[in-house]
Amino acid sequence: MSSPRARIAARDHGAGELPVWLAPRSLLVFVVLLTMFRLWSAASAGLVEDEAYYRLWGLFPASGYYDHPPMVAWWIFLGQAIAGDTALGLRLVGVLLAAVGSLALWRTADILFDRKVAGLSVLFLHATPLIGVGGILITPDAPSVLFWGLTLWALAELQVSGRADWWLAVGVFAGCGLLSKYSALFLGAGIVLWLIAVPSARRWFFCWQLWLGGALAIALFTPVLLWNHAHDWASFYKQFGRAGRGEGLTSKYIFEFLGALFGLLNPLIAVPAAAGSVMLMRRLRRGDGAAGILLLTSLPFLAYLLIHSLHSRVQGNWPAPLFPAACIMAAVFIGGQTDRIWRGVAIGAIVSGLTLGILVQFHAVDAFTGRFARKDPTFRLRGWPEVAGDIERIAVRQGAAFVATTSYGMTGQLAFGLRQTDLPVIPLTERIRYVMMPEPDRERLAATGLYVAETRRDERVKLEALFGEVTLVATLTRSVLGMPLESIAVYRISGLLRDPLEPIDSQTWLSCNPP
């Protein structure tokens, strides 16, 4: 079995055989052009609910939040400092650092395998619908995918160079991954599995750099631990509590999960990725550390997702950190084939995936059609500026001093849409989501306000326990090109009965809302 350095020498010797479209310069031009296009679409497309909600995090950076660790908020804060409180400001850092992730992916595949595999890996990643279509969105998945990939890169450098100091980089990147999403814990489990299962990696247990790298990861994660301790471990209960919720053992979600994984990875990439994992498994049995890095660091998280799918739904974005490794696996398989059919599969995957991603982003900016309404995945970012404008006009007519909400998505969208007005948006429920923000002005709450909610999430009954008057004044329709997406109820609220920011006990609730 050849050493990693021998493989690199062989790669360099055959570099001239690379197709032009896989050459490093061509890939660099591709990534730069794709990044410029994404910056345009990021600046021009509306926000989805989650992005608008995370915007509030960026306005008030903290060491922790109810839903996730804080990295996405820090990225948004930095982007807002550069490009303002705009859609581009929210997404700027994520789009730019995705290009850094492409470079890290190329380097990882290059030093572990060869330049053909490296080039295919980068193109495959951007041809996956999840990354290609969702590449402009700023969610916790963006930093999670980046730092997972950077950790793999540091492990690859460790494997090839044999320099123990790379463990320090592994620790820093893994720690940043923990600051992005709790799923990075499974990456840590995968690294331990690699150290145990690969004979040549076991020697690292005797290096102090390994233990210092682990300490660095924990130290970086410490602010999140302290935030959770100060807030009754709320974020941990929310995220880790999912593992215990569900319907009992069932098979109805596992096929949905596998189908979504297959589709969001791109079927023309998923099939060779599965074949590539089999090839790498054979290498791993012979003690190949490079194969182990890809397979074993992915295994714990993949196993968790499969187990989770046996009792509850797995969201389509959850496996995103596994996609870079999967693309390398697909490239390893196709790069080793001489049959022209597989070259056609690779070209078909890249062309179809990139075309789909570009078309969807054009559609996100300026809808081609509204015919599919809510079946169109981009419906979530449609029509919100018009809704905010209607709310502002209704507030003037009704003499409203504030807007109340009861869902985080509506809170985020209206806070963004009304950011240039003197009309604060005050969420009345799930206050743990907003502990980083200043307490709302209670004098405003005593004045007349509006309560706004999607009709499917209308919690008017709760507000009747808080305000003497809760009167429907308008029903708005969020739409795209004349096609309705959803109805939004607008209520006039006044006559404050009790502090709406204090939790209501069950006895008071029943007295205000008898069965």
Short mmCIF file of C-alpha atoms in Angstrom, two decimals:
data_model
loop_
_atom_site.label_atom_id
_atom_site.label_comp_id
_atom_site.label_asym_id
_atom_site.label_seq_id
_atom_site.Cartn_x
_atom_site.Cartn_y
_atom_site.Cartn_z
CA MET A 1 0.00 0.00 0.00
CA SER A 2 1.47 3.35 -1.02
CA SER A 3 2.02 6.10 1.52
CA PRO A 4 0.12 9.41 1.36
CA ARG A 5 3.24 11.20 0.16
CA ALA A 6 3.71 8.61 -2.60
CA ARG A 7 0.17 9.22 -3.75
CA ILE A 8 0.84 12.98 -3.84
CA ALA A 9 3.96 12.39 -5.94
CA ALA A 10 1.94 10.27 -8.36
CA ARG A 11 -0.69 12.97 -8.51
CA ASP A 12 1.80 15.66 -9.39
CA HIS A 13 3.35 13.44 -12.04
CA GLY A 14 0.00 13.01 -13.77
CA ALA A 15 -1.26 16.56 -13.25
CA GLY A 16 -0.96 17.30 -16.95
CA GLU A 17 -3.62 14.68 -17.70
CA LEU A 18 -6.27 16.67 -15.85
CA PRO A 19 -9.15 17.97 -17.98
CA VAL A 20 -9.09 21.75 -18.24
CA TRP A 21 -12.34 22.05 -16.27
CA LEU A 22 -10.74 20.25 -13.31
CA ALA A 23 -7.53 22.27 -13.28
CA PRO A 24 -6.98 24.39 -10.15
CA ARG A 25 -7.14 27.69 -12.07
CA SER A 26 -10.43 26.73 -13.69
CA LEU A 27 -11.87 25.77 -10.31
CA LEU A 28 -10.71 29.04 -8.80
CA VAL A 29 -12.45 31.00 -11.54
CA PHE A 30 -15.57 28.87 -11.04
CA VAL A 31 -15.68 29.50 -7.27
CA VAL A 32 -15.09 33.24 -7.71
CA LEU A 33 -17.84 33.59 -10.32
CA LEU A 34 -20.24 31.45 -8.28
CA THR A 35 -19.52 33.55 -5.18
CA MET A 36 -20.20 36.78 -7.09
CA PHE A 37 -23.50 35.36 -8.35
CA ARG A 38 -24.46 34.29 -4.83
CA LEU A 39 -23.65 37.73 -3.47
CA TRP A 40 -26.07 39.20 -6.00
CA SER A 41 -28.84 36.73 -5.17
CA ALA A 42 -28.15 37.06 -1.43
CA ALA A 43 -28.62 40.82 -1.71
CA SER A 44 -31.73 40.58 -3.88
CA ALA A 45 -33.79 37.69 -2.49
CA GLY A 46 -36.14 38.04 0.48
CA LEU A 47 -35.53 36.39 3.82
CA VAL A 48 -37.02 33.12 4.96
CA GLU A 49 -38.52 33.07 8.45
CA ASP A 50 -35.51 31.50 10.15
CA GLU A 51 -33.11 34.04 8.63
CA ALA A 52 -35.30 36.92 9.80
CA TYR A 53 -35.35 35.38 13.28
CA TYR A 54 -31.55 34.92 13.33
CA ARG A 55 -31.23 38.57 12.32
CA LEU A 56 -32.44 39.44 15.82
CA TRP A 57 -29.58 37.36 17.19
CA GLY A 58 -27.10 39.31 15.09
CA LEU A 59 -28.46 42.60 16.40
CA PHE A 60 -27.86 41.37 19.96
CA PRO A 61 -24.82 39.05 19.92
CA ALA A 62 -24.59 36.78 22.96
CA SER A 63 -22.78 33.64 24.08
CA GLY A 64 -25.83 31.45 23.59
CA TYR A 65 -29.40 31.29 22.34
CA TYR A 66 -32.41 29.08 22.92
CA ASP A 67 -32.33 27.31 19.56
CA HIS A 68 -28.63 26.99 18.70
CA PRO A 69 -25.11 28.01 19.69
CA PRO A 70 -24.11 31.55 18.73
CA MET A 71 -21.82 31.30 15.68
CA VAL A 72 -24.52 32.20 13.14
CA ALA A 73 -25.36 35.30 15.19
CA TRP A 74 -21.72 36.37 15.23
CA TRP A 75 -21.49 35.96 11.44
CA ILE A 76 -24.63 38.06 10.99
CA PHE A 77 -23.32 40.73 13.38
CA LEU A 78 -20.10 40.95 11.36
CA GLY A 79 -21.97 41.10 8.06
CA GLN A 80 -24.30 43.80 9.36
CA ALA A 81 -21.28 45.84 10.46
CA ILE A 82 -19.96 45.66 6.88
CA ALA A 83 -23.08 45.84 4.70
CA GLY A 84 -25.73 47.21 7.06
CA ASP A 85 -28.99 45.76 8.32
CA THR A 86 -29.89 44.37 4.92
CA ALA A 87 -30.39 40.97 3.34
CA LEU A 88 -26.82 41.14 2.04
CA GLY A 89 -25.55 42.14 5.48
CA LEU A 90 -27.14 39.05 7.02
CA ARG A 91 -25.79 36.67 4.39
CA LEU A 92 -22.46 38.27 3.47
CA VAL A 93 -20.11 36.32 5.74
CA GLY A 94 -21.80 33.00 4.97
CA VAL A 95 -21.47 33.45 1.21
CA LEU A 96 -17.82 34.57 1.39
CA LEU A 97 -16.75 31.81 3.78
CA ALA A 98 -18.45 29.19 1.61
CA ALA A 99 -15.67 29.95 -0.89
CA VAL A 100 -13.14 29.24 1.87
CA GLY A 101 -14.92 25.96 2.49
CA SER A 102 -14.51 25.06 -1.18
CA LEU A 103 -10.77 25.70 -0.92
CA ALA A 104 -10.54 23.52 2.20
CA LEU A 105 -12.49 20.75 0.48
CA TRP A 106 -10.19 20.88 -2.54
CA ARG A 107 -7.09 20.73 -0.35
CA THR A 108 -8.49 17.84 1.72
CA ALA A 109 -9.25 15.70 -1.31
CA ASP A 110 -6.02 16.75 -3.03
CA ILE A 111 -3.67 15.61 -0.27
CA LEU A 112 -5.63 12.49 0.65
CA PHE A 113 -6.19 11.34 -2.94
CA ASP A 114 -5.35 13.38 -6.06
CA ARG A 115 -6.27 16.50 -7.99
CA LYS A 116 -8.89 14.82 -10.10
CA VAL A 117 -10.73 13.76 -6.97
CA ALA A 118 -10.22 17.26 -5.52
CA GLY A 119 -11.71 19.01 -8.54
CA LEU A 120 -14.67 16.67 -8.77
CA SER A 121 -15.33 17.05 -5.03
CA VAL A 122 -15.66 20.83 -5.27
CA LEU A 123 -17.92 20.69 -8.31
CA PHE A 124 -20.03 17.94 -6.79
CA LEU A 125 -20.56 19.90 -3.58
CA HIS A 126 -21.92 22.91 -5.44
CA ALA A 127 -24.05 20.60 -7.58
CA THR A 128 -25.93 19.25 -4.56
CA PRO A 129 -29.38 20.86 -4.29
CA LEU A 130 -28.99 21.44 -0.55
CA ILE A 131 -25.77 23.44 -0.95
CA GLY A 132 -26.35 24.80 -4.44
CA VAL A 133 -29.89 26.02 -3.80
CA GLY A 134 -29.52 26.91 -0.13
CA GLY A 135 -26.05 28.37 -0.47
CA ILE A 136 -27.25 31.95 0.00
CA LEU A 137 -29.23 31.32 3.20
CA ILE A 138 -27.71 32.24 6.55
CA THR A 139 -28.65 29.55 9.06
CA PRO A 140 -26.58 27.58 11.60
CA ASP A 141 -25.92 25.04 8.86
CA ALA A 142 -23.61 27.48 7.06
CA PRO A 143 -20.96 27.69 9.83
CA SER A 144 -21.59 24.05 10.77
CA VAL A 145 -20.69 22.80 7.28
CA LEU A 146 -17.68 25.12 7.10
CA PHE A 147 -16.10 24.13 10.40
CA TRP A 148 -16.87 20.42 9.92
CA GLY A 149 -15.04 20.67 6.61
CA LEU A 150 -12.14 22.63 8.11
CA THR A 151 -11.79 19.96 10.80
CA LEU A 152 -11.55 17.27 8.11
CA TRP A 153 -8.92 19.37 6.34
CA ALA A 154 -6.83 19.66 9.51
CA LEU A 155 -7.11 15.88 10.03
CA ALA A 156 -6.00 15.32 6.44
CA GLU A 157 -2.95 17.55 6.96
CA LEU A 158 -2.20 15.59 10.13
CA GLN A 159 -2.51 12.28 8.28
CA VAL A 160 -0.22 13.32 5.43
CA SER A 161 2.38 15.36 7.30
CA GLY A 162 2.57 13.38 10.52
CA ARG A 163 2.97 16.67 12.42
CA ALA A 164 1.23 16.51 15.79
CA ASP A 165 0.72 20.30 15.89
CA TRP A 166 -2.19 19.87 13.49
CA TRP A 167 -4.18 18.59 16.49
CA LEU A 168 -4.33 22.17 17.71
CA ALA A 169 -6.05 23.22 14.47
CA VAL A 170 -8.39 20.24 14.76
CA GLY A 171 -9.35 21.41 18.25
CA VAL A 172 -9.96 25.01 17.20
CA PHE A 173 -12.08 24.06 14.19
CA ALA A 174 -14.03 21.42 16.12
CA GLY A 175 -14.64 23.96 18.88
CA CYS A 176 -15.94 26.45 16.34
CA GLY A 177 -18.14 23.66 15.01
CA LEU A 178 -19.61 23.25 18.50
CA LEU A 179 -20.25 26.99 18.54
CA SER A 180 -22.22 26.49 15.31
CA LYS A 181 -24.41 23.44 15.96
CA TYR A 182 -24.53 20.78 18.63
CA SER A 183 -24.29 18.13 15.92
CA ALA A 184 -20.51 18.74 15.94
CA LEU A 185 -20.46 16.50 19.02
CA PHE A 186 -20.86 13.59 16.60
CA LEU A 187 -17.79 14.78 14.72
CA GLY A 188 -15.84 14.54 17.96
CA ALA A 189 -17.14 11.01 18.44
CA GLY A 190 -16.03 10.22 14.89
CA ILE A 191 -12.51 11.50 15.54
CA VAL A 192 -12.25 9.27 18.62
CA LEU A 193 -13.53 6.35 16.53
CA TRP A 194 -10.83 7.06 13.92
CA LEU A 195 -8.14 7.13 16.61
CA ILE A 196 -9.25 3.76 17.93
CA ALA A 197 -10.06 1.95 14.69
CA VAL A 198 -7.04 2.94 12.54
CA PRO A 199 -3.85 1.28 13.84
CA SER A 200 -1.53 4.01 12.54
CA ALA A 201 -3.62 6.70 14.30
CA ARG A 202 -3.42 5.18 17.78
CA ARG A 203 0.02 6.65 18.35
CA TRP A 204 -1.58 10.09 18.64
CA PHE A 205 -2.99 9.13 22.04
CA PHE A 206 0.54 9.61 23.41
CA CYS A 207 0.95 13.14 21.99
CA TRP A 208 0.18 16.10 24.22
CA GLN A 209 -1.04 18.07 21.19
CA LEU A 210 -4.05 15.75 20.88
CA TRP A 211 -5.12 16.47 24.45
CA LEU A 212 -4.44 20.19 24.16
CA GLY A 213 -6.52 20.27 20.97
CA GLY A 214 -9.40 18.62 22.83
CA ALA A 215 -9.01 21.16 25.64
CA LEU A 216 -9.14 24.00 23.10
CA ALA A 217 -12.40 22.63 21.67
CA ILE A 218 -13.95 22.46 25.15
CA ALA A 219 -12.65 25.93 26.05
CA LEU A 220 -14.24 27.42 22.93
CA PHE A 221 -17.52 25.72 23.81
CA THR A 222 -17.45 26.90 27.43
CA PRO A 223 -19.43 30.15 26.83
CA VAL A 224 -22.33 28.05 25.53
CA LEU A 225 -22.17 25.87 28.63
CA LEU A 226 -22.20 28.94 30.86
CA TRP A 227 -25.15 30.45 28.96
CA ASN A 228 -27.12 27.22 29.35
CA HIS A 229 -26.28 27.04 33.02
CA ALA A 230 -27.58 30.57 33.49
CA HIS A 231 -30.80 29.77 31.60
CA ASP A 232 -31.76 26.42 33.12
CA TRP A 233 -30.12 24.45 30.28
CA ALA A 234 -32.92 25.58 27.98
CA SER A 235 -31.02 25.13 24.71
CA PHE A 236 -29.80 21.66 25.66
CA TYR A 237 -33.30 20.57 26.66
CA LYS A 238 -34.69 21.82 23.35
CA GLN A 239 -32.12 20.18 21.08
CA PHE A 240 -31.18 17.02 22.95
CA GLY A 241 -34.78 16.47 24.00
CA ARG A 242 -35.57 15.65 20.39
CA ALA A 243 -33.82 12.31 20.81
CA GLY A 244 -36.47 11.22 23.29
CA ARG A 245 -39.51 12.54 21.44
CA GLY A 246 -41.44 10.77 18.74
CA GLU A 247 -44.10 8.20 18.05
CA GLY A 248 -42.27 5.08 19.12
CA LEU A 249 -40.59 2.82 16.60
CA THR A 250 -41.97 3.34 13.10
CA SER A 251 -40.71 2.88 9.57
CA LYS A 252 -42.60 5.77 7.99
CA TYR A 253 -39.83 8.33 8.52
CA ILE A 254 -36.76 6.34 7.57
CA PHE A 255 -37.73 6.08 3.91
CA GLU A 256 -38.57 9.78 3.90
CA PHE A 257 -35.12 10.52 5.37
CA LEU A 258 -33.28 8.30 2.89
CA GLY A 259 -35.25 9.74 -0.02
CA ALA A 260 -34.54 13.32 1.07
CA LEU A 261 -30.86 12.51 1.59
CA PHE A 262 -30.69 10.91 -1.86
CA GLY A 263 -32.44 13.86 -3.50
CA LEU A 264 -30.72 16.71 -1.66
CA LEU A 265 -27.31 15.18 -2.30
CA ASN A 266 -28.25 14.81 -6.01
CA PRO A 267 -29.06 11.27 -7.17
CA LEU A 268 -26.19 11.34 -9.69
CA ILE A 269 -23.82 12.06 -6.79
CA ALA A 270 -25.50 9.88 -4.17
CA VAL A 271 -25.07 6.65 -6.16
CA PRO A 272 -21.30 7.02 -6.72
CA ALA A 273 -20.95 8.28 -3.13
CA ALA A 274 -22.42 5.01 -1.88
CA ALA A 275 -20.12 3.07 -4.21
CA GLY A 276 -17.18 5.18 -3.08
CA SER A 277 -17.94 4.45 0.57
CA VAL A 278 -17.68 0.72 -0.23
CA MET A 279 -14.31 1.28 -1.91
CA LEU A 280 -13.06 3.26 1.05
CA MET A 281 -14.33 0.61 3.45
CA ARG A 282 -12.04 -1.89 1.78
CA ARG A 283 -9.12 0.49 2.16
CA LEU A 284 -10.02 1.08 5.79
CA ARG A 285 -9.86 -2.65 6.46
CA ARG A 286 -6.27 -2.51 5.26
CA GLY A 287 -5.57 0.29 7.74
CA ASP A 288 -5.81 3.27 5.35
CA GLY A 289 -6.03 6.34 7.57
CA ALA A 290 -7.25 8.59 4.73
CA ALA A 291 -10.25 6.35 4.11
CA GLY A 292 -10.87 6.28 7.84
CA ILE A 293 -10.99 10.08 8.10
CA LEU A 294 -13.90 10.26 5.67
CA LEU A 295 -15.82 7.20 6.81
CA LEU A 296 -15.36 7.15 10.56
CA THR A 297 -15.89 10.87 11.17
CA SER A 298 -19.20 10.59 9.29
CA LEU A 299 -20.42 7.35 10.86
CA PRO A 300 -21.65 8.52 14.31
CA PHE A 301 -23.78 11.35 12.94
CA LEU A 302 -25.18 9.23 10.14
CA ALA A 303 -26.03 6.49 12.66
CA TYR A 304 -27.79 9.03 14.88
CA LEU A 305 -29.86 10.35 11.96
CA LEU A 306 -30.89 6.82 11.00
CA ILE A 307 -31.89 6.02 14.57
CA HIS A 308 -33.77 9.31 14.88
CA SER A 309 -35.68 8.53 11.68
CA LEU A 310 -37.01 5.36 13.31
CA HIS A 311 -39.21 7.38 15.65
CA SER A 312 -39.41 10.94 14.29
CA ARG A 313 -38.87 13.10 11.20
CA VAL A 314 -35.35 14.13 10.19
CA GLN A 315 -35.28 17.63 8.71
CA GLY A 316 -33.73 17.78 5.26
CA ASN A 317 -30.96 20.18 6.29
CA TRP A 318 -29.67 18.14 9.23
CA PRO A 319 -27.24 15.93 7.23
CA ALA A 320 -25.62 18.97 5.57
CA PRO A 321 -22.24 18.62 7.40
CA LEU A 322 -21.85 15.15 5.89
CA PHE A 323 -22.11 16.40 2.31
CA PRO A 324 -18.45 17.44 1.78
CA ALA A 325 -17.24 13.97 2.79
CA ALA A 326 -19.94 12.36 0.65
CA CYS A 327 -18.82 14.39 -2.36
CA ILE A 328 -15.23 13.25 -1.86
CA MET A 329 -16.46 9.65 -1.70
CA ALA A 330 -18.34 10.11 -4.98
CA ALA A 331 -15.25 11.68 -6.56
CA VAL A 332 -13.02 8.82 -5.33
CA PHE A 333 -15.28 6.30 -7.04
CA ILE A 334 -15.72 8.18 -10.33
CA GLY A 335 -12.07 9.25 -10.41
CA GLY A 336 -11.05 5.60 -10.38
CA GLN A 337 -13.31 4.57 -13.27
CA THR A 338 -12.14 4.32 -16.88
CA ASP A 339 -15.61 3.71 -18.34
CA ARG A 340 -16.95 6.75 -20.22
CA ILE A 341 -20.36 6.13 -18.71
CA TRP A 342 -19.14 7.28 -15.30
CA ARG A 343 -17.54 10.35 -16.82
CA GLY A 344 -20.95 11.12 -18.29
CA VAL A 345 -22.56 10.60 -14.89
CA ALA A 346 -20.10 13.08 -13.35
CA ILE A 347 -20.72 15.70 -16.04
CA GLY A 348 -24.47 15.13 -15.83
CA ALA A 349 -24.42 15.57 -12.04
CA ILE A 350 -22.43 18.79 -12.25
CA VAL A 351 -24.38 20.34 -15.13
CA SER A 352 -27.82 19.41 -13.77
CA GLY A 353 -27.01 20.40 -10.20
CA LEU A 354 -25.45 23.75 -11.07
CA THR A 355 -28.22 24.57 -13.53
CA LEU A 356 -30.87 23.79 -10.92
CA GLY A 357 -29.10 25.91 -8.30
CA ILE A 358 -28.72 28.91 -10.59
CA LEU A 359 -32.30 28.73 -11.85
CA VAL A 360 -33.74 28.44 -8.35
CA GLN A 361 -31.72 31.43 -7.17
CA PHE A 362 -32.91 33.51 -10.15
CA HIS A 363 -36.44 32.35 -9.28
CA ALA A 364 -35.89 33.32 -5.63
CA VAL A 365 -34.98 36.85 -6.67
CA ASP A 366 -37.70 37.30 -9.31
CA ALA A 367 -40.34 34.58 -9.43
CA PHE A 368 -40.82 32.95 -12.82
CA THR A 369 -44.34 31.85 -11.81
CA GLY A 370 -46.62 31.73 -8.79
CA ARG A 371 -48.54 28.74 -10.08
CA PHE A 372 -47.15 26.31 -7.52
CA ALA A 373 -47.76 28.63 -4.54
CA ARG A 374 -46.89 26.82 -1.27
CA LYS A 375 -45.52 23.80 -3.15
CA ASP A 376 -42.70 26.06 -4.35
CA PRO A 377 -39.84 25.86 -1.76
CA THR A 378 -39.15 29.58 -2.26
CA PHE A 379 -42.64 30.54 -1.07
CA ARG A 380 -41.27 31.19 2.43
CA LEU A 381 -39.48 34.35 1.27
CA ARG A 382 -42.31 35.78 -0.80
CA GLY A 383 -44.60 38.71 -0.09
CA TRP A 384 -43.25 39.87 3.26
CA PRO A 385 -42.38 43.47 2.24
CA GLU A 386 -45.95 43.95 1.04
CA VAL A 387 -47.33 42.52 4.30
CA ALA A 388 -45.10 44.84 6.35
CA GLY A 389 -46.30 47.82 4.30
CA ASP A 390 -49.93 46.87 4.93
CA ILE A 391 -49.27 46.49 8.66
CA GLU A 392 -47.68 49.93 8.81
CA ARG A 393 -50.70 51.52 7.13
CA ILE A 394 -53.15 49.69 9.41
CA ALA A 395 -51.14 50.82 12.45
CA VAL A 396 -51.50 54.45 11.38
CA ARG A 397 -55.27 54.09 10.93
CA GLN A 398 -55.71 52.32 14.26
CA GLY A 399 -53.33 54.54 16.20
CA ALA A 400 -51.24 51.51 17.17
CA ALA A 401 -48.02 52.01 19.12
CA PHE A 402 -46.64 48.47 18.74
CA VAL A 403 -47.12 45.15 16.97
CA ALA A 404 -47.48 41.97 19.02
CA THR A 405 -46.64 38.49 17.73
CA THR A 406 -46.73 34.92 19.01
CA SER A 407 -44.50 33.04 16.55
CA TYR A 408 -40.79 33.51 16.02
CA GLY A 409 -41.12 33.53 12.23
CA MET A 410 -43.67 36.33 12.21
CA THR A 411 -41.63 38.20 14.81
CA GLY A 412 -38.53 38.05 12.62
CA GLN A 413 -40.23 38.95 9.36
CA LEU A 414 -42.13 41.94 10.77
CA ALA A 415 -39.13 43.17 12.76
CA PHE A 416 -37.13 43.21 9.52
CA GLY A 417 -39.93 44.69 7.43
CA LEU A 418 -40.71 47.44 9.97
CA ARG A 419 -37.09 48.15 10.96
CA GLN A 420 -37.19 51.67 9.50
CA THR A 421 -40.38 52.67 11.31
CA ASP A 422 -41.13 53.65 14.91
CA LEU A 423 -43.28 50.55 15.34
CA PRO A 424 -41.59 47.98 17.62
CA VAL A 425 -42.43 44.30 17.22
CA ILE A 426 -42.96 42.66 20.61
CA PRO A 427 -43.13 38.85 20.90
CA LEU A 428 -45.49 37.86 23.70
CA THR A 429 -44.74 34.13 23.89
CA GLU A 430 -41.59 31.97 24.20
CA ARG A 431 -39.72 34.84 25.83
CA ILE A 432 -36.67 32.56 26.27
CA ARG A 433 -36.04 33.08 22.56
CA TYR A 434 -35.48 36.80 23.10
CA VAL A 435 -33.58 37.02 26.39
CA MET A 436 -30.64 38.66 24.58
CA MET A 437 -32.85 41.65 23.68
CA PRO A 438 -33.77 44.56 25.97
CA GLU A 439 -37.09 44.22 27.75
CA PRO A 440 -39.93 45.83 25.73
CA ASP A 441 -41.26 49.21 26.78
CA ARG A 442 -44.21 48.38 29.06
CA GLU A 443 -45.72 51.84 28.54
CA ARG A 444 -46.23 50.99 24.89
CA LEU A 445 -47.92 47.74 25.86
CA ALA A 446 -50.48 49.75 27.82
CA ALA A 447 -51.39 51.67 24.65
CA THR A 448 -53.30 50.43 21.61
CA GLY A 449 -51.45 47.87 19.51
CA LEU A 450 -51.86 45.31 16.76
CA TYR A 451 -51.63 41.55 17.07
CA VAL A 452 -50.50 39.87 13.83
CA ALA A 453 -50.51 36.12 13.17
CA GLU A 454 -50.85 33.65 10.35
CA THR A 455 -54.38 32.28 10.56
CA ARG A 456 -52.99 28.76 10.96
CA ARG A 457 -51.03 29.94 14.03
CA ASP A 458 -53.59 32.37 15.41
CA GLU A 459 -53.43 32.52 19.22
CA ARG A 460 -56.11 35.14 19.74
CA VAL A 461 -57.49 33.18 22.70
CA LYS A 462 -54.26 33.74 24.62
CA LEU A 463 -54.42 37.47 24.01
CA GLU A 464 -57.98 37.63 25.36
CA ALA A 465 -56.48 36.72 28.73
CA LEU A 466 -54.14 39.71 28.46
CA PHE A 467 -56.14 42.51 26.78
CA GLY A 468 -59.70 43.73 27.25
CA GLU A 469 -60.14 44.30 23.52
CA VAL A 470 -59.01 41.87 20.83
CA THR A 471 -60.85 42.83 17.63
CA LEU A 472 -60.16 41.60 14.10
CA VAL A 473 -59.52 44.63 11.87
CA ALA A 474 -58.04 43.07 8.73
CA THR A 475 -57.15 39.82 7.02
CA LEU A 476 -54.15 40.10 4.72
CA THR A 477 -53.05 37.71 2.02
CA ARG A 478 -49.39 37.02 1.47
CA SER A 479 -49.03 36.20 -2.21
CA VAL A 480 -46.68 35.73 -5.15
CA LEU A 481 -47.69 37.00 -8.60
CA GLY A 482 -51.33 37.05 -7.52
CA MET A 483 -51.31 33.49 -6.14
CA PRO A 484 -52.22 33.34 -2.42
CA LEU A 485 -49.72 31.74 -0.07
CA GLU A 486 -51.35 32.23 3.32
CA SER A 487 -53.77 34.44 5.22
CA ILE A 488 -52.62 36.75 8.00
CA ALA A 489 -54.99 38.04 10.69
CA VAL A 490 -54.54 41.52 12.15
CA TYR A 491 -56.22 42.36 15.46
CA ARG A 492 -56.53 45.65 17.33
CA ILE A 493 -55.60 45.07 20.98
CA SER A 494 -56.07 47.47 23.89
CA GLY A 495 -57.14 47.58 27.53
CA LEU A 496 -54.19 45.83 29.13
CA LEU A 497 -55.40 43.42 31.86
CA ARG A 498 -52.08 42.02 33.06
CA ASP A 499 -48.40 42.14 32.18
CA PRO A 500 -48.20 40.12 28.94
CA LEU A 501 -44.50 39.43 29.46
CA GLU A 502 -45.12 37.48 32.66
CA PRO A 503 -46.05 33.80 32.30
CA ILE A 504 -49.71 33.07 32.93
CA ASP A 505 -50.52 30.30 35.40
CA SER A 506 -53.00 27.55 34.57
CA GLN A 507 -55.65 28.79 37.05
CA THR A 508 -55.70 32.29 35.52
CA TRP A 509 -55.73 30.77 32.05
CA LEU A 510 -58.81 28.65 32.82
CA SER A 511 -60.64 31.53 34.49
CA CYS A 512 -60.10 33.69 31.39
CA ASN A 513 -60.83 30.86 28.94
CA PRO A 514 -63.42 28.49 30.46
CA PRO A 515 -63.83 25.16 28.63
#
